[in-house]
mmCIF file of C-alpha atoms in Angstrom:
data_model
loop_
_atom_site.group_PDB
_atom_site.id
_atom_site.type_symbol
_atom_site.label_atom_id
_atom_site.label_comp_id
_atom_site.label_asym_id
_atom_site.label_seq_id
_atom_site.Cartn_x
_atom_site.Cartn_y
_atom_site.Cartn_z
ATOM 1 C CA UNK A 1 0.000 0.000 0.000
ATOM 2 C CA UNK A 2 1.333 3.416 -1.003
ATOM 3 C CA UNK A 3 1.025 6.215 1.520
ATOM 4 C CA UNK A 4 0.249 9.769 0.473
ATOM 5 C CA UNK A 5 3.381 11.941 0.421
ATOM 6 C CA UNK A 6 1.464 15.090 1.299
ATOM 7 C CA UNK A 7 -1.881 16.319 2.559
ATOM 8 C CA UNK A 8 -2.946 16.727 -1.049
ATOM 9 C CA UNK A 9 -2.671 12.975 -1.584
ATOM 10 C CA UNK A 10 -1.578 11.104 -4.684
ATOM 11 C CA UNK A 11 -2.930 12.244 -8.038
ATOM 12 C CA UNK A 12 -2.583 9.795 -10.888
ATOM 13 C CA UNK A 13 -2.895 11.437 -14.263
ATOM 14 C CA UNK A 14 -5.996 10.675 -16.278
ATOM 15 C CA UNK A 15 -4.590 8.978 -19.425
ATOM 16 C CA UNK A 16 -7.104 10.943 -21.500
ATOM 17 C CA UNK A 17 -5.820 14.278 -20.167
ATOM 18 C CA UNK A 18 -3.930 16.487 -22.584
ATOM 19 C CA UNK A 19 -0.690 17.741 -21.042
ATOM 20 C CA UNK A 20 0.405 21.299 -21.812
ATOM 21 C CA UNK A 21 3.858 22.598 -20.923
ATOM 22 C CA UNK A 22 3.962 26.025 -19.269
ATOM 23 C CA UNK A 23 7.119 27.821 -18.164
ATOM 24 C CA UNK A 24 7.178 29.742 -14.879
ATOM 25 C CA UNK A 25 10.007 32.228 -15.126
ATOM 26 C CA UNK A 26 11.340 35.430 -13.676
ATOM 27 C CA UNK A 27 14.445 36.882 -12.051
ATOM 28 C CA UNK A 28 16.246 35.496 -9.032
ATOM 29 C CA UNK A 29 14.207 35.527 -5.824
ATOM 30 C CA UNK A 30 10.874 36.542 -7.382
ATOM 31 C CA UNK A 31 8.798 33.582 -6.104
ATOM 32 C CA UNK A 32 8.857 30.949 -8.866
ATOM 33 C CA UNK A 33 9.364 27.987 -6.526
ATOM 34 C CA UNK A 34 6.688 29.348 -4.193
ATOM 35 C CA UNK A 35 4.004 29.767 -6.862
ATOM 36 C CA UNK A 36 4.594 26.261 -8.236
ATOM 37 C CA UNK A 37 4.367 24.839 -4.707
ATOM 38 C CA UNK A 38 1.135 26.820 -4.192
ATOM 39 C CA UNK A 39 -0.499 25.691 -7.443
ATOM 40 C CA UNK A 40 0.652 22.089 -7.849
ATOM 41 C CA UNK A 41 -1.828 19.308 -7.179
ATOM 42 C CA UNK A 42 1.081 16.877 -6.811
ATOM 43 C CA UNK A 43 4.069 17.158 -4.469
ATOM 44 C CA UNK A 44 6.273 19.474 -6.519
ATOM 45 C CA UNK A 45 9.769 18.606 -7.639
ATOM 46 C CA UNK A 46 12.208 21.173 -6.282
ATOM 47 C CA UNK A 47 15.950 21.524 -6.715
ATOM 48 C CA UNK A 48 16.521 24.105 -4.008
ATOM 49 C CA UNK A 49 19.845 24.305 -2.221
ATOM 50 C CA UNK A 50 21.038 26.439 0.672
ATOM 51 C CA UNK A 51 22.861 29.530 -0.509
ATOM 52 C CA UNK A 52 26.502 29.788 0.500
ATOM 53 C CA UNK A 53 28.939 32.635 0.990
ATOM 54 C CA UNK A 54 30.575 31.614 -2.297
ATOM 55 C CA UNK A 55 27.240 31.869 -4.115
ATOM 56 C CA UNK A 56 26.642 35.324 -2.673
ATOM 57 C CA UNK A 57 29.478 36.598 -4.873
ATOM 58 C CA UNK A 58 27.452 35.834 -8.034
ATOM 59 C CA UNK A 59 23.869 35.915 -6.683
ATOM 60 C CA UNK A 60 23.291 39.548 -5.852
ATOM 61 C CA UNK A 61 20.860 39.787 -2.941
ATOM 62 C CA UNK A 62 19.713 43.354 -3.559
ATOM 63 C CA UNK A 63 15.990 43.363 -2.753
ATOM 64 C CA UNK A 64 15.986 39.728 -1.552
ATOM 65 C CA UNK A 65 18.321 39.840 1.441
ATOM 66 C CA UNK A 66 16.249 37.329 3.452
ATOM 67 C CA UNK A 67 16.597 34.642 0.776
ATOM 68 C CA UNK A 68 18.456 31.562 2.054
ATOM 69 C CA UNK A 69 17.852 28.965 -0.697
ATOM 70 C CA UNK A 70 17.972 28.994 -4.488
ATOM 71 C CA UNK A 71 16.854 26.754 -7.343
ATOM 72 C CA UNK A 72 19.825 25.088 -9.029
ATOM 73 C CA UNK A 73 17.978 23.071 -11.676
ATOM 74 C CA UNK A 74 14.253 23.353 -12.145
ATOM 75 C CA UNK A 75 10.952 23.206 -10.333
ATOM 76 C CA UNK A 76 8.080 21.050 -11.562
ATOM 77 C CA UNK A 77 4.419 20.872 -10.643
ATOM 78 C CA UNK A 78 1.131 19.976 -12.289
ATOM 79 C CA UNK A 79 -2.382 21.361 -12.104
ATOM 80 C CA UNK A 80 -5.499 19.988 -13.809
ATOM 81 C CA UNK A 81 -7.934 22.347 -15.454
ATOM 82 C CA UNK A 82 -10.945 20.099 -15.740
ATOM 83 C CA UNK A 83 -10.882 16.418 -16.662
ATOM 84 C CA UNK A 84 -9.257 16.797 -20.069
ATOM 85 C CA UNK A 85 -6.409 19.282 -19.571
ATOM 86 C CA UNK A 86 -3.439 19.479 -17.219
ATOM 87 C CA UNK A 87 -0.784 22.181 -17.142
ATOM 88 C CA UNK A 88 2.754 20.965 -16.472
ATOM 89 C CA UNK A 89 4.569 23.822 -14.744
ATOM 90 C CA UNK A 90 8.323 24.047 -15.296
ATOM 91 C CA UNK A 91 10.094 26.648 -13.153
ATOM 92 C CA UNK A 92 13.353 28.029 -14.484
ATOM 93 C CA UNK A 93 16.271 29.138 -12.307
ATOM 94 C CA UNK A 94 16.630 32.909 -12.285
ATOM 95 C CA UNK A 95 20.397 33.377 -12.236
ATOM 96 C CA UNK A 96 22.344 34.113 -15.391
ATOM 97 C CA UNK A 97 24.764 31.218 -14.818
ATOM 98 C CA UNK A 98 21.897 28.745 -15.354
ATOM 99 C CA UNK A 99 20.812 30.156 -18.712
ATOM 100 C CA UNK A 100 22.301 27.158 -20.520
ATOM 101 C CA UNK A 101 19.330 25.163 -19.155
ATOM 102 C CA UNK A 102 16.777 27.500 -20.695
ATOM 103 C CA UNK A 103 16.734 26.140 -24.237
ATOM 104 C CA UNK A 104 15.952 22.619 -23.037
ATOM 105 C CA UNK A 105 13.446 23.762 -20.410
ATOM 106 C CA UNK A 106 11.526 26.003 -22.798
ATOM 107 C CA UNK A 107 11.406 23.577 -25.733
ATOM 108 C CA UNK A 108 7.784 22.627 -26.474
ATOM 109 C CA UNK A 109 6.275 25.166 -24.060
ATOM 110 C CA UNK A 110 2.929 26.636 -25.105
ATOM 111 C CA UNK A 111 3.319 29.710 -22.898
ATOM 112 C CA UNK A 112 5.101 31.295 -19.959
ATOM 113 C CA UNK A 113 4.050 32.998 -16.753
ATOM 114 C CA UNK A 114 6.713 35.568 -15.921
ATOM 115 C CA UNK A 115 6.844 36.729 -12.316
ATOM 116 C CA UNK A 116 8.047 40.265 -11.654
ATOM 117 C CA UNK A 117 8.735 42.340 -8.547
ATOM 118 C CA UNK A 118 7.860 46.053 -8.540
ATOM 119 C CA UNK A 119 10.770 46.695 -6.161
ATOM 120 C CA UNK A 120 13.190 45.721 -8.943
ATOM 121 C CA UNK A 121 11.394 45.862 -12.283
ATOM 122 C CA UNK A 122 14.622 46.104 -14.289
ATOM 123 C CA UNK A 123 15.596 42.590 -13.134
ATOM 124 C CA UNK A 124 12.781 41.231 -15.332
ATOM 125 C CA UNK A 125 14.083 42.616 -18.618
ATOM 126 C CA UNK A 126 16.625 39.888 -19.332
ATOM 127 C CA UNK A 127 14.173 37.084 -18.573
ATOM 128 C CA UNK A 128 11.451 38.636 -20.730
ATOM 129 C CA UNK A 129 13.933 39.063 -23.566
ATOM 130 C CA UNK A 130 14.925 35.406 -23.396
ATOM 131 C CA UNK A 131 11.298 34.245 -23.424
ATOM 132 C CA UNK A 132 10.582 36.506 -26.408
ATOM 133 C CA UNK A 133 13.660 35.162 -28.233
ATOM 134 C CA UNK A 134 12.227 31.655 -27.826
ATOM 135 C CA UNK A 135 8.986 32.860 -29.448
ATOM 136 C CA UNK A 136 6.919 31.951 -26.380
ATOM 137 C CA UNK A 137 3.783 33.949 -25.602
ATOM 138 C CA UNK A 138 3.556 35.063 -21.984
ATOM 139 C CA UNK A 139 1.682 36.851 -19.249
ATOM 140 C CA UNK A 140 3.295 38.892 -16.478
ATOM 141 C CA UNK A 141 2.292 38.427 -12.834
ATOM 142 C CA UNK A 142 3.465 40.991 -10.293
ATOM 143 C CA UNK A 143 4.237 39.046 -7.132
ATOM 144 C CA UNK A 144 3.210 41.287 -4.245
ATOM 145 C CA UNK A 145 5.630 41.439 -1.327
ATOM 146 C CA UNK A 146 4.837 43.309 1.924
ATOM 147 C CA UNK A 147 7.001 46.266 0.880
ATOM 148 C CA UNK A 148 6.141 46.228 -2.845
ATOM 149 C CA UNK A 149 5.456 49.743 -4.143
ATOM 150 C CA UNK A 150 2.248 50.231 -6.129
ATOM 151 C CA UNK A 151 2.305 51.923 -9.516
ATOM 152 C CA UNK A 152 -0.419 52.705 -12.066
ATOM 153 C CA UNK A 153 -0.870 49.885 -14.578
ATOM 154 C CA UNK A 154 -0.023 52.149 -17.525
ATOM 155 C CA UNK A 155 3.310 53.037 -15.917
ATOM 156 C CA UNK A 156 4.107 49.370 -15.282
ATOM 157 C CA UNK A 157 3.203 48.404 -18.836
ATOM 158 C CA UNK A 158 5.462 51.127 -20.155
ATOM 159 C CA UNK A 159 8.314 50.147 -17.816
ATOM 160 C CA UNK A 160 8.003 46.495 -18.895
ATOM 161 C CA UNK A 161 7.459 47.454 -22.560
ATOM 162 C CA UNK A 162 4.389 45.203 -22.772
ATOM 163 C CA UNK A 163 2.200 44.988 -25.833
ATOM 164 C CA UNK A 164 -1.437 45.966 -25.191
ATOM 165 C CA UNK A 165 -2.653 42.350 -25.397
ATOM 166 C CA UNK A 166 -0.099 40.903 -22.948
ATOM 167 C CA UNK A 167 -1.835 40.194 -19.617
ATOM 168 C CA UNK A 168 -0.495 42.016 -16.556
ATOM 169 C CA UNK A 169 -1.933 40.814 -13.255
ATOM 170 C CA UNK A 170 -1.074 40.963 -9.565
ATOM 171 C CA UNK A 171 -0.726 37.918 -7.351
ATOM 172 C CA UNK A 172 0.658 36.656 -4.077
ATOM 173 C CA UNK A 173 2.676 33.527 -4.875
ATOM 174 C CA UNK A 174 1.707 32.092 -1.456
ATOM 175 C CA UNK A 175 -2.014 32.464 -2.158
ATOM 176 C CA UNK A 176 -3.692 29.819 -4.308
ATOM 177 C CA UNK A 177 -6.569 32.010 -5.511
ATOM 178 C CA UNK A 178 -4.494 34.904 -6.833
ATOM 179 C CA UNK A 179 -1.845 32.530 -8.223
ATOM 180 C CA UNK A 180 -4.515 30.551 -10.054
ATOM 181 C CA UNK A 181 -5.954 33.800 -11.429
ATOM 182 C CA UNK A 182 -2.531 34.632 -12.865
ATOM 183 C CA UNK A 183 -2.279 31.213 -14.495
ATOM 184 C CA UNK A 184 -5.795 31.531 -15.909
ATOM 185 C CA UNK A 185 -4.904 34.949 -17.364
ATOM 186 C CA UNK A 186 -2.097 33.230 -19.267
ATOM 187 C CA UNK A 187 -4.385 30.399 -20.396
ATOM 188 C CA UNK A 188 -6.995 32.847 -21.682
ATOM 189 C CA UNK A 189 -4.288 34.808 -23.502
ATOM 190 C CA UNK A 190 -3.069 31.653 -25.241
ATOM 191 C CA UNK A 191 -6.597 30.555 -26.170
ATOM 192 C CA UNK A 192 -7.300 33.954 -27.705
ATOM 193 C CA UNK A 193 -4.310 33.788 -30.012
ATOM 194 C CA UNK A 194 -4.969 33.170 -33.710
ATOM 195 C CA UNK A 195 -4.705 29.482 -34.595
ATOM 196 C CA UNK A 196 -1.565 30.042 -36.716
ATOM 197 C CA UNK A 197 0.290 31.571 -33.748
ATOM 198 C CA UNK A 198 -0.520 28.585 -31.500
ATOM 199 C CA UNK A 199 0.909 26.048 -33.909
#
Protein backbone atom coordinates (compact mmCIF):
# COMPACT_ATOMS: atom_id res chain seq x y z
CA UNK A 1 0.00 0.00 0.00
CA UNK A 2 1.33 3.42 -1.00
CA UNK A 3 1.03 6.21 1.52
CA UNK A 4 0.25 9.77 0.47
CA UNK A 5 3.38 11.94 0.42
CA UNK A 6 1.46 15.09 1.30
CA UNK A 7 -1.88 16.32 2.56
CA UNK A 8 -2.95 16.73 -1.05
CA UNK A 9 -2.67 12.98 -1.58
CA UNK A 10 -1.58 11.10 -4.68
CA UNK A 11 -2.93 12.24 -8.04
CA UNK A 12 -2.58 9.80 -10.89
CA UNK A 13 -2.90 11.44 -14.26
CA UNK A 14 -6.00 10.68 -16.28
CA UNK A 15 -4.59 8.98 -19.42
CA UNK A 16 -7.10 10.94 -21.50
CA UNK A 17 -5.82 14.28 -20.17
CA UNK A 18 -3.93 16.49 -22.58
CA UNK A 19 -0.69 17.74 -21.04
CA UNK A 20 0.40 21.30 -21.81
CA UNK A 21 3.86 22.60 -20.92
CA UNK A 22 3.96 26.02 -19.27
CA UNK A 23 7.12 27.82 -18.16
CA UNK A 24 7.18 29.74 -14.88
CA UNK A 25 10.01 32.23 -15.13
CA UNK A 26 11.34 35.43 -13.68
CA UNK A 27 14.44 36.88 -12.05
CA UNK A 28 16.25 35.50 -9.03
CA UNK A 29 14.21 35.53 -5.82
CA UNK A 30 10.87 36.54 -7.38
CA UNK A 31 8.80 33.58 -6.10
CA UNK A 32 8.86 30.95 -8.87
CA UNK A 33 9.36 27.99 -6.53
CA UNK A 34 6.69 29.35 -4.19
CA UNK A 35 4.00 29.77 -6.86
CA UNK A 36 4.59 26.26 -8.24
CA UNK A 37 4.37 24.84 -4.71
CA UNK A 38 1.13 26.82 -4.19
CA UNK A 39 -0.50 25.69 -7.44
CA UNK A 40 0.65 22.09 -7.85
CA UNK A 41 -1.83 19.31 -7.18
CA UNK A 42 1.08 16.88 -6.81
CA UNK A 43 4.07 17.16 -4.47
CA UNK A 44 6.27 19.47 -6.52
CA UNK A 45 9.77 18.61 -7.64
CA UNK A 46 12.21 21.17 -6.28
CA UNK A 47 15.95 21.52 -6.72
CA UNK A 48 16.52 24.10 -4.01
CA UNK A 49 19.84 24.31 -2.22
CA UNK A 50 21.04 26.44 0.67
CA UNK A 51 22.86 29.53 -0.51
CA UNK A 52 26.50 29.79 0.50
CA UNK A 53 28.94 32.63 0.99
CA UNK A 54 30.57 31.61 -2.30
CA UNK A 55 27.24 31.87 -4.12
CA UNK A 56 26.64 35.32 -2.67
CA UNK A 57 29.48 36.60 -4.87
CA UNK A 58 27.45 35.83 -8.03
CA UNK A 59 23.87 35.91 -6.68
CA UNK A 60 23.29 39.55 -5.85
CA UNK A 61 20.86 39.79 -2.94
CA UNK A 62 19.71 43.35 -3.56
CA UNK A 63 15.99 43.36 -2.75
CA UNK A 64 15.99 39.73 -1.55
CA UNK A 65 18.32 39.84 1.44
CA UNK A 66 16.25 37.33 3.45
CA UNK A 67 16.60 34.64 0.78
CA UNK A 68 18.46 31.56 2.05
CA UNK A 69 17.85 28.96 -0.70
CA UNK A 70 17.97 28.99 -4.49
CA UNK A 71 16.85 26.75 -7.34
CA UNK A 72 19.82 25.09 -9.03
CA UNK A 73 17.98 23.07 -11.68
CA UNK A 74 14.25 23.35 -12.14
CA UNK A 75 10.95 23.21 -10.33
CA UNK A 76 8.08 21.05 -11.56
CA UNK A 77 4.42 20.87 -10.64
CA UNK A 78 1.13 19.98 -12.29
CA UNK A 79 -2.38 21.36 -12.10
CA UNK A 80 -5.50 19.99 -13.81
CA UNK A 81 -7.93 22.35 -15.45
CA UNK A 82 -10.94 20.10 -15.74
CA UNK A 83 -10.88 16.42 -16.66
CA UNK A 84 -9.26 16.80 -20.07
CA UNK A 85 -6.41 19.28 -19.57
CA UNK A 86 -3.44 19.48 -17.22
CA UNK A 87 -0.78 22.18 -17.14
CA UNK A 88 2.75 20.97 -16.47
CA UNK A 89 4.57 23.82 -14.74
CA UNK A 90 8.32 24.05 -15.30
CA UNK A 91 10.09 26.65 -13.15
CA UNK A 92 13.35 28.03 -14.48
CA UNK A 93 16.27 29.14 -12.31
CA UNK A 94 16.63 32.91 -12.28
CA UNK A 95 20.40 33.38 -12.24
CA UNK A 96 22.34 34.11 -15.39
CA UNK A 97 24.76 31.22 -14.82
CA UNK A 98 21.90 28.74 -15.35
CA UNK A 99 20.81 30.16 -18.71
CA UNK A 100 22.30 27.16 -20.52
CA UNK A 101 19.33 25.16 -19.15
CA UNK A 102 16.78 27.50 -20.70
CA UNK A 103 16.73 26.14 -24.24
CA UNK A 104 15.95 22.62 -23.04
CA UNK A 105 13.45 23.76 -20.41
CA UNK A 106 11.53 26.00 -22.80
CA UNK A 107 11.41 23.58 -25.73
CA UNK A 108 7.78 22.63 -26.47
CA UNK A 109 6.27 25.17 -24.06
CA UNK A 110 2.93 26.64 -25.11
CA UNK A 111 3.32 29.71 -22.90
CA UNK A 112 5.10 31.29 -19.96
CA UNK A 113 4.05 33.00 -16.75
CA UNK A 114 6.71 35.57 -15.92
CA UNK A 115 6.84 36.73 -12.32
CA UNK A 116 8.05 40.26 -11.65
CA UNK A 117 8.73 42.34 -8.55
CA UNK A 118 7.86 46.05 -8.54
CA UNK A 119 10.77 46.70 -6.16
CA UNK A 120 13.19 45.72 -8.94
CA UNK A 121 11.39 45.86 -12.28
CA UNK A 122 14.62 46.10 -14.29
CA UNK A 123 15.60 42.59 -13.13
CA UNK A 124 12.78 41.23 -15.33
CA UNK A 125 14.08 42.62 -18.62
CA UNK A 126 16.62 39.89 -19.33
CA UNK A 127 14.17 37.08 -18.57
CA UNK A 128 11.45 38.64 -20.73
CA UNK A 129 13.93 39.06 -23.57
CA UNK A 130 14.92 35.41 -23.40
CA UNK A 131 11.30 34.25 -23.42
CA UNK A 132 10.58 36.51 -26.41
CA UNK A 133 13.66 35.16 -28.23
CA UNK A 134 12.23 31.65 -27.83
CA UNK A 135 8.99 32.86 -29.45
CA UNK A 136 6.92 31.95 -26.38
CA UNK A 137 3.78 33.95 -25.60
CA UNK A 138 3.56 35.06 -21.98
CA UNK A 139 1.68 36.85 -19.25
CA UNK A 140 3.29 38.89 -16.48
CA UNK A 141 2.29 38.43 -12.83
CA UNK A 142 3.47 40.99 -10.29
CA UNK A 143 4.24 39.05 -7.13
CA UNK A 144 3.21 41.29 -4.25
CA UNK A 145 5.63 41.44 -1.33
CA UNK A 146 4.84 43.31 1.92
CA UNK A 147 7.00 46.27 0.88
CA UNK A 148 6.14 46.23 -2.85
CA UNK A 149 5.46 49.74 -4.14
CA UNK A 150 2.25 50.23 -6.13
CA UNK A 151 2.31 51.92 -9.52
CA UNK A 152 -0.42 52.71 -12.07
CA UNK A 153 -0.87 49.89 -14.58
CA UNK A 154 -0.02 52.15 -17.53
CA UNK A 155 3.31 53.04 -15.92
CA UNK A 156 4.11 49.37 -15.28
CA UNK A 157 3.20 48.40 -18.84
CA UNK A 158 5.46 51.13 -20.16
CA UNK A 159 8.31 50.15 -17.82
CA UNK A 160 8.00 46.49 -18.89
CA UNK A 161 7.46 47.45 -22.56
CA UNK A 162 4.39 45.20 -22.77
CA UNK A 163 2.20 44.99 -25.83
CA UNK A 164 -1.44 45.97 -25.19
CA UNK A 165 -2.65 42.35 -25.40
CA UNK A 166 -0.10 40.90 -22.95
CA UNK A 167 -1.83 40.19 -19.62
CA UNK A 168 -0.50 42.02 -16.56
CA UNK A 169 -1.93 40.81 -13.26
CA UNK A 170 -1.07 40.96 -9.57
CA UNK A 171 -0.73 37.92 -7.35
CA UNK A 172 0.66 36.66 -4.08
CA UNK A 173 2.68 33.53 -4.88
CA UNK A 174 1.71 32.09 -1.46
CA UNK A 175 -2.01 32.46 -2.16
CA UNK A 176 -3.69 29.82 -4.31
CA UNK A 177 -6.57 32.01 -5.51
CA UNK A 178 -4.49 34.90 -6.83
CA UNK A 179 -1.84 32.53 -8.22
CA UNK A 180 -4.52 30.55 -10.05
CA UNK A 181 -5.95 33.80 -11.43
CA UNK A 182 -2.53 34.63 -12.86
CA UNK A 183 -2.28 31.21 -14.50
CA UNK A 184 -5.79 31.53 -15.91
CA UNK A 185 -4.90 34.95 -17.36
CA UNK A 186 -2.10 33.23 -19.27
CA UNK A 187 -4.39 30.40 -20.40
CA UNK A 188 -7.00 32.85 -21.68
CA UNK A 189 -4.29 34.81 -23.50
CA UNK A 190 -3.07 31.65 -25.24
CA UNK A 191 -6.60 30.55 -26.17
CA UNK A 192 -7.30 33.95 -27.70
CA UNK A 193 -4.31 33.79 -30.01
CA UNK A 194 -4.97 33.17 -33.71
CA UNK A 195 -4.70 29.48 -34.60
CA UNK A 196 -1.57 30.04 -36.72
CA UNK A 197 0.29 31.57 -33.75
CA UNK A 198 -0.52 28.59 -31.50
CA UNK A 199 0.91 26.05 -33.91
